[in-house]
mmCIF file of C-alpha atoms and ligand atoms in Angstrom:
data_model
loop_
_atom_site.group_PDB
_atom_site.id
_atom_site.type_symbol
_atom_site.label_atom_id
_atom_site.label_comp_id
_atom_site.label_asym_id
_atom_site.label_seq_id
_atom_site.Cartn_x
_atom_site.Cartn_y
_atom_site.Cartn_z
ATOM 1 C CA MET A 22 111.699 95.087 82.364
ATOM 2 C CA ALA A 23 111.333 98.834 82.252
ATOM 3 C CA ARG A 24 107.752 99.949 82.306
ATOM 4 C CA SER A 25 106.923 102.818 80.067
ATOM 5 C CA LEU A 26 104.682 105.413 81.640
ATOM 6 C CA ASP A 27 103.266 106.072 78.176
ATOM 7 C CA ASP A 28 102.140 102.458 77.987
ATOM 8 C CA VAL A 29 100.461 102.784 81.367
ATOM 9 C CA THR A 30 98.706 105.947 80.195
ATOM 10 C CA TYR A 31 97.487 104.235 77.051
ATOM 11 C CA ASN A 32 96.401 101.116 78.945
ATOM 12 C CA TYR A 33 94.620 103.117 81.615
ATOM 13 C CA HIS A 34 92.412 104.958 79.151
ATOM 14 C CA HIS A 35 91.828 101.809 77.139
ATOM 15 C CA ILE A 36 90.677 99.882 80.235
ATOM 16 C CA CYS A 37 88.418 102.767 81.296
ATOM 17 C CA GLU A 38 86.754 102.663 77.893
ATOM 18 C CA ASN A 39 86.296 98.897 78.108
ATOM 19 C CA ILE A 40 84.836 99.220 81.597
ATOM 20 C CA ALA A 41 82.385 101.864 80.403
ATOM 21 C CA ARG A 42 81.264 99.695 77.503
ATOM 22 C CA ALA A 43 80.841 96.591 79.660
ATOM 23 C CA ALA A 44 78.997 98.613 82.287
ATOM 24 C CA GLU A 45 76.595 99.847 79.677
ATOM 25 C CA ALA A 46 75.968 96.274 78.528
ATOM 26 C CA ALA A 47 75.058 95.485 82.142
ATOM 27 C CA GLY A 48 72.662 98.419 82.341
ATOM 28 C CA LYS A 49 75.060 100.513 84.402
ATOM 29 C CA THR A 50 77.523 103.329 83.879
ATOM 30 C CA ALA A 51 81.285 103.500 84.381
ATOM 31 C CA ASP A 52 80.652 105.304 87.683
ATOM 32 C CA ASP A 53 78.994 102.180 89.044
ATOM 33 C CA ILE A 54 82.173 100.150 88.567
ATOM 34 C CA ILE A 55 85.236 100.415 90.791
ATOM 35 C CA PHE A 56 88.436 100.016 88.798
ATOM 36 C CA LEU A 57 91.038 98.762 91.247
ATOM 37 C CA ALA A 58 94.608 98.344 90.048
ATOM 38 C CA ALA A 59 96.405 95.264 91.354
ATOM 39 C CA THR A 60 99.838 96.731 92.026
ATOM 40 C CA LYS A 61 102.005 93.783 93.000
ATOM 41 C CA THR A 62 105.591 94.116 91.694
ATOM 42 C CA VAL A 63 104.817 97.619 90.428
ATOM 43 C CA GLU A 64 107.066 100.418 91.667
ATOM 44 C CA ALA A 65 105.385 103.254 93.575
ATOM 45 C CA PRO A 66 106.217 105.982 91.005
ATOM 46 C CA VAL A 67 104.424 103.960 88.320
ATOM 47 C CA ILE A 68 101.441 103.439 90.612
ATOM 48 C CA ASN A 69 101.366 107.167 91.342
ATOM 49 C CA HIS A 70 101.460 107.898 87.635
ATOM 50 C CA ALA A 71 98.262 105.878 87.255
ATOM 51 C CA ILE A 72 96.753 107.729 90.212
ATOM 52 C CA ALA A 73 97.582 111.017 88.505
ATOM 53 C CA LEU A 74 95.640 109.748 85.478
ATOM 54 C CA GLY A 75 92.563 109.240 87.636
ATOM 55 C CA LEU A 76 92.960 105.797 89.183
ATOM 56 C CA ARG A 77 91.304 105.836 92.611
ATOM 57 C CA TYR A 78 91.784 102.319 94.015
ATOM 58 C CA ILE A 79 94.914 100.242 94.401
ATOM 59 C CA GLY A 80 95.331 96.769 95.867
ATOM 60 C CA GLU A 81 98.397 94.936 97.130
ATOM 61 C CA ASN A 82 98.540 91.246 97.812
ATOM 62 C CA ARG A 83 101.629 90.862 99.928
ATOM 63 C CA VAL A 84 101.973 92.469 103.352
ATOM 64 C CA GLN A 85 105.740 92.965 103.105
ATOM 65 C CA GLU A 86 105.501 94.637 99.725
ATOM 66 C CA LEU A 87 102.670 96.876 100.875
ATOM 67 C CA LEU A 88 104.684 98.020 103.888
ATOM 68 C CA SER A 89 107.790 98.682 101.823
ATOM 69 C CA LYS A 90 105.865 100.923 99.420
ATOM 70 C CA TYR A 91 103.486 102.392 101.976
ATOM 71 C CA GLY A 92 105.238 105.731 102.465
ATOM 72 C CA GLU A 93 105.419 106.324 98.724
ATOM 73 C CA TYR A 94 101.834 105.831 97.538
ATOM 74 C CA ASP A 95 99.831 108.954 96.798
ATOM 75 C CA LEU A 96 97.107 108.034 99.276
ATOM 76 C CA ASP A 97 95.622 111.531 99.231
ATOM 77 C CA HIS A 98 94.106 110.532 95.914
ATOM 78 C CA ALA A 99 93.652 106.794 96.122
ATOM 79 C CA SER A 100 92.270 104.140 98.421
ATOM 80 C CA LEU A 101 94.661 101.342 99.405
ATOM 81 C CA GLN A 102 93.217 97.864 99.788
ATOM 82 C CA PHE A 103 94.531 94.406 100.565
ATOM 83 C CA ILE A 104 93.612 91.718 98.029
ATOM 84 C CA GLY A 105 95.963 88.803 98.703
ATOM 85 C CA HIS A 106 95.934 85.863 101.059
ATOM 86 C CA LEU A 107 96.336 87.174 104.595
ATOM 87 C CA GLN A 108 97.899 85.297 107.476
ATOM 88 C CA THR A 109 96.444 85.978 110.908
ATOM 89 C CA ASN A 110 99.846 86.899 112.349
ATOM 90 C CA LYS A 111 100.271 89.679 109.784
ATOM 91 C CA VAL A 112 96.902 91.331 110.257
ATOM 92 C CA ARG A 113 98.087 93.945 112.732
ATOM 93 C CA GLN A 114 100.639 95.218 110.226
ATOM 94 C CA ILE A 115 97.986 96.371 107.786
ATOM 95 C CA VAL A 116 94.924 97.251 109.868
ATOM 96 C CA GLY A 117 94.618 101.025 109.872
ATOM 97 C CA LYS A 118 96.629 101.273 106.654
ATOM 98 C CA VAL A 119 94.139 99.723 104.244
ATOM 99 C CA ASP A 120 90.552 100.768 103.600
ATOM 100 C CA LEU A 121 89.309 97.302 102.691
ATOM 101 C CA ILE A 122 90.572 93.762 103.190
ATOM 102 C CA GLN A 123 89.158 91.698 100.339
ATOM 103 C CA SER A 124 90.365 88.271 101.316
ATOM 104 C CA VAL A 125 88.680 87.213 104.557
ATOM 105 C CA ASP A 126 87.792 83.540 104.538
ATOM 106 C CA SER A 127 87.638 82.495 108.186
ATOM 107 C CA GLU A 128 86.153 83.561 111.486
ATOM 108 C CA LYS A 129 89.635 83.482 113.011
ATOM 109 C CA LEU A 130 90.922 86.035 110.507
ATOM 110 C CA ALA A 131 87.885 88.270 111.031
ATOM 111 C CA ARG A 132 88.378 88.118 114.812
ATOM 112 C CA GLU A 133 92.009 89.188 114.506
ATOM 113 C CA ILE A 134 91.034 92.082 112.211
ATOM 114 C CA SER A 135 88.437 93.025 114.813
ATOM 115 C CA ARG A 136 90.931 92.902 117.670
ATOM 116 C CA CYS A 137 93.449 95.092 115.823
ATOM 117 C CA SER A 138 90.753 97.520 114.663
ATOM 118 C CA GLN A 139 89.384 97.940 118.175
ATOM 119 C CA LYS A 140 92.863 98.789 119.432
ATOM 120 C CA LEU A 141 92.970 101.638 116.917
ATOM 121 C CA GLY A 142 89.361 102.646 117.555
ATOM 122 C CA ILE A 143 88.346 102.015 113.947
ATOM 123 C CA THR A 144 86.094 99.695 111.981
ATOM 124 C CA THR A 145 87.670 97.801 109.085
ATOM 125 C CA ASP A 146 85.655 96.977 105.989
ATOM 126 C CA ILE A 147 86.100 93.472 104.638
ATOM 127 C CA LEU A 148 84.957 91.288 101.776
ATOM 128 C CA LEU A 149 84.493 87.555 102.121
ATOM 129 C CA GLU A 150 86.563 85.641 99.614
ATOM 130 C CA VAL A 151 84.726 82.713 98.059
ATOM 131 C CA ASN A 152 86.542 79.751 96.522
ATOM 132 C CA ILE A 153 83.998 79.668 93.751
ATOM 133 C CA GLY A 154 85.782 77.003 91.705
ATOM 134 C CA ARG A 155 86.158 74.784 94.805
ATOM 135 C CA GLU A 156 89.861 74.468 94.040
ATOM 136 C CA GLU A 157 91.883 72.571 96.588
ATOM 137 C CA ASN A 158 94.934 74.744 97.071
ATOM 138 C CA LYS A 159 93.175 78.048 96.850
ATOM 139 C CA SER A 160 92.084 80.357 99.605
ATOM 140 C CA GLY A 161 88.516 81.470 100.041
ATOM 141 C CA VAL A 162 85.590 79.915 101.834
ATOM 142 C CA MET A 163 83.834 77.041 100.072
ATOM 143 C CA PRO A 164 80.513 78.284 98.684
ATOM 144 C CA GLU A 165 78.426 75.954 100.835
ATOM 145 C CA ARG A 166 80.125 77.299 103.975
ATOM 146 C CA LEU A 167 79.429 80.933 103.134
ATOM 147 C CA PRO A 168 76.154 81.195 105.129
ATOM 148 C CA GLU A 169 77.839 79.742 108.206
ATOM 149 C CA LEU A 170 80.770 82.158 107.895
ATOM 150 C CA LEU A 171 78.419 85.124 107.536
ATOM 151 C CA ASP A 172 76.641 83.994 110.664
ATOM 152 C CA GLN A 173 79.935 83.733 112.551
ATOM 153 C CA ILE A 174 81.153 87.148 111.452
ATOM 154 C CA LYS A 175 78.031 89.277 111.562
ATOM 155 C CA ASP A 176 78.239 90.025 115.289
ATOM 156 C CA ILE A 177 81.991 90.589 115.475
ATOM 157 C CA PRO A 178 82.644 94.222 116.432
ATOM 158 C CA ALA A 179 84.829 96.611 114.432
ATOM 159 C CA VAL A 180 84.633 94.651 111.179
ATOM 160 C CA LYS A 181 82.019 95.265 108.552
ATOM 161 C CA VAL A 182 81.275 92.904 105.690
ATOM 162 C CA ARG A 183 80.777 94.951 102.539
ATOM 163 C CA GLY A 184 80.515 92.220 99.923
ATOM 164 C CA LEU A 185 82.166 89.275 98.222
ATOM 165 C CA MET A 186 85.351 88.624 96.284
ATOM 166 C CA ALA A 187 86.405 85.721 94.091
ATOM 167 C CA ILE A 188 89.275 84.549 91.925
ATOM 168 C CA PRO A 189 87.686 81.932 89.650
ATOM 169 C CA PRO A 190 89.754 79.148 88.099
ATOM 170 C CA ILE A 191 91.573 79.946 84.891
ATOM 171 C CA CYS A 192 89.100 79.065 82.167
ATOM 172 C CA GLU A 193 89.509 78.025 78.567
ATOM 173 C CA ASN A 194 86.683 80.151 77.335
ATOM 174 C CA ALA A 195 84.322 82.919 78.342
ATOM 175 C CA GLN A 196 81.396 80.537 78.597
ATOM 176 C CA GLU A 197 83.041 78.560 81.358
ATOM 177 C CA ASN A 198 84.081 81.743 83.104
ATOM 178 C CA ARG A 199 80.580 83.096 83.040
ATOM 179 C CA LYS A 200 79.320 80.136 85.057
ATOM 180 C CA PHE A 201 81.547 81.115 88.008
ATOM 181 C CA PHE A 202 80.712 84.797 87.727
ATOM 182 C CA ASP A 203 76.995 84.020 87.542
ATOM 183 C CA ASN A 204 77.237 81.820 90.621
ATOM 184 C CA MET A 205 78.991 84.599 92.521
ATOM 185 C CA ARG A 206 76.357 87.086 91.522
ATOM 186 C CA GLN A 207 73.640 84.738 92.722
ATOM 187 C CA PHE A 208 75.294 84.355 96.153
ATOM 188 C CA PHE A 209 75.698 88.117 96.311
ATOM 189 C CA LEU A 210 72.033 88.761 95.529
ATOM 190 C CA ASP A 211 70.769 85.978 97.823
ATOM 191 C CA ILE A 212 72.724 87.316 100.785
ATOM 192 C CA ARG A 213 71.719 90.859 100.027
ATOM 193 C CA SER A 214 68.041 89.927 99.960
ATOM 194 C CA LYS A 215 68.344 88.544 103.500
ATOM 195 C CA ASN A 216 69.172 92.014 104.888
ATOM 196 C CA ILE A 217 71.371 90.607 107.635
ATOM 197 C CA ASP A 218 72.304 93.141 110.342
ATOM 198 C CA ASN A 219 75.824 94.528 109.969
ATOM 199 C CA ILE A 220 76.258 92.773 106.601
ATOM 200 C CA SER A 221 75.975 94.978 103.570
ATOM 201 C CA MET A 222 76.325 93.472 100.141
ATOM 202 C CA ASP A 223 77.388 96.403 98.011
ATOM 203 C CA ILE A 224 80.691 95.244 96.546
ATOM 204 C CA LEU A 225 81.071 92.268 94.217
ATOM 205 C CA SER A 226 84.783 92.084 93.403
ATOM 206 C CA MET A 227 85.580 89.775 90.501
ATOM 207 C CA GLY A 228 87.305 89.981 87.140
ATOM 208 C CA MET A 229 90.998 90.492 86.336
ATOM 209 C CA SER A 230 92.990 91.445 83.223
ATOM 210 C CA ASP A 231 91.710 88.630 81.026
ATOM 211 C CA ASP A 232 88.077 88.693 82.026
ATOM 212 C CA TYR A 233 87.112 91.970 83.680
ATOM 213 C CA GLU A 234 84.672 92.919 80.927
ATOM 214 C CA GLU A 235 82.938 89.560 81.189
ATOM 215 C CA ALA A 236 82.818 89.929 84.977
ATOM 216 C CA ILE A 237 81.172 93.341 84.685
ATOM 217 C CA ARG A 238 78.623 92.009 82.240
ATOM 218 C CA CYS A 239 77.895 89.303 84.843
ATOM 219 C CA GLY A 240 77.350 91.802 87.639
ATOM 220 C CA ALA A 241 80.765 92.677 89.116
ATOM 221 C CA ASN A 242 80.984 96.217 90.407
ATOM 222 C CA MET A 243 84.652 96.027 91.283
ATOM 223 C CA VAL A 244 87.360 94.643 89.001
ATOM 224 C CA ARG A 245 90.993 94.073 89.943
ATOM 225 C CA VAL A 246 93.256 94.668 86.976
ATOM 226 C CA GLY A 247 97.033 94.246 87.054
ATOM 227 C CA SER A 248 98.942 93.200 83.947
ATOM 228 C CA ALA A 249 96.549 94.811 81.461
ATOM 229 C CA LEU A 250 97.398 98.141 83.067
ATOM 230 C CA PHE A 251 101.030 97.811 84.071
ATOM 231 C CA GLY A 252 102.297 95.172 81.639
ATOM 232 C CA ALA A 253 103.358 91.602 82.373
ATOM 233 C CA ARG A 254 104.805 91.062 85.800
ATOM 234 C CA ASN A 255 108.456 90.276 86.245
ATOM 235 C CA TYR A 256 108.965 88.290 89.474
ATOM 236 C CA GLN A 257 112.587 88.104 90.515
HETATM 237 C C1 PLP B 321 97.399 90.017 90.695
HETATM 238 C C2 PLP B 321 96.002 89.991 91.118
HETATM 239 C C3 PLP B 321 94.988 90.486 90.288
HETATM 240 C C4 PLP B 321 95.260 91.023 88.902
HETATM 241 O O1 PLP B 321 95.738 90.034 88.044
HETATM 242 P P1 PLP B 321 95.986 90.366 86.481
HETATM 243 O O2 PLP B 321 95.694 89.102 85.792
HETATM 244 O O3 PLP B 321 97.403 90.799 86.374
HETATM 245 O O4 PLP B 321 95.053 91.442 86.113
HETATM 246 C C5 PLP B 321 93.699 90.466 90.773
HETATM 247 N N1 PLP B 321 93.396 89.981 91.990
HETATM 248 C C6 PLP B 321 94.326 89.498 92.818
HETATM 249 C C7 PLP B 321 93.919 88.982 94.156
HETATM 250 C C8 PLP B 321 95.654 89.491 92.414
HETATM 251 O O5 PLP B 321 96.584 88.998 93.238
#
């Protein structure tokens, strides 16, 4: 499927308008919301077109794909993040290349990110991914284990928890969706109110193409939008 750059231009502005409107409904402005484009299967020139339009955050979810496109992204104007499931043995391939790893759900993974970051003399920002729908075959820490995981990670050097991320179950209606988003927001606020050393809760990453406006209205300040920007994905 050929992607038309004109479509991407149209979609980009349309999404920005929707984000601004949803932000306003949440008592915020568009500047309070990070619009991250989920760029899996999207060719680098198309990604760079979106960056030229003003997009400032991109996220990949496969290590191999990120590495294959790495030299082509316009990273002078955009922040590259990792949003997919991450295997411990692949961590070293992306540490130092990405500004934020959104999908940390175990102490083991955090320790490996720490080890690789220390080697490079950097600190890597991470989000903790929460399996908010308690779905069996999904990554993310179970909600009830979140406090324990925070406790395990807070003293690990060279990683810094910046917030939470979730991919809620696919829902039939907005009402059902809102329940998961509201729960995430409550965890986010509860943890933030504890003021734990080395844990800052400033990013709440939730909402994708079908529900990013709802997520913003429920308190998300980062949305990850793929198909609504680039068109339907074509996996080969
Ligand atoms: C693909 C992806 C998205 C975006 O999904 P769309 O429905 O295409 O907007 C968001 N988050 C993650 C982790 C993804 O892998």
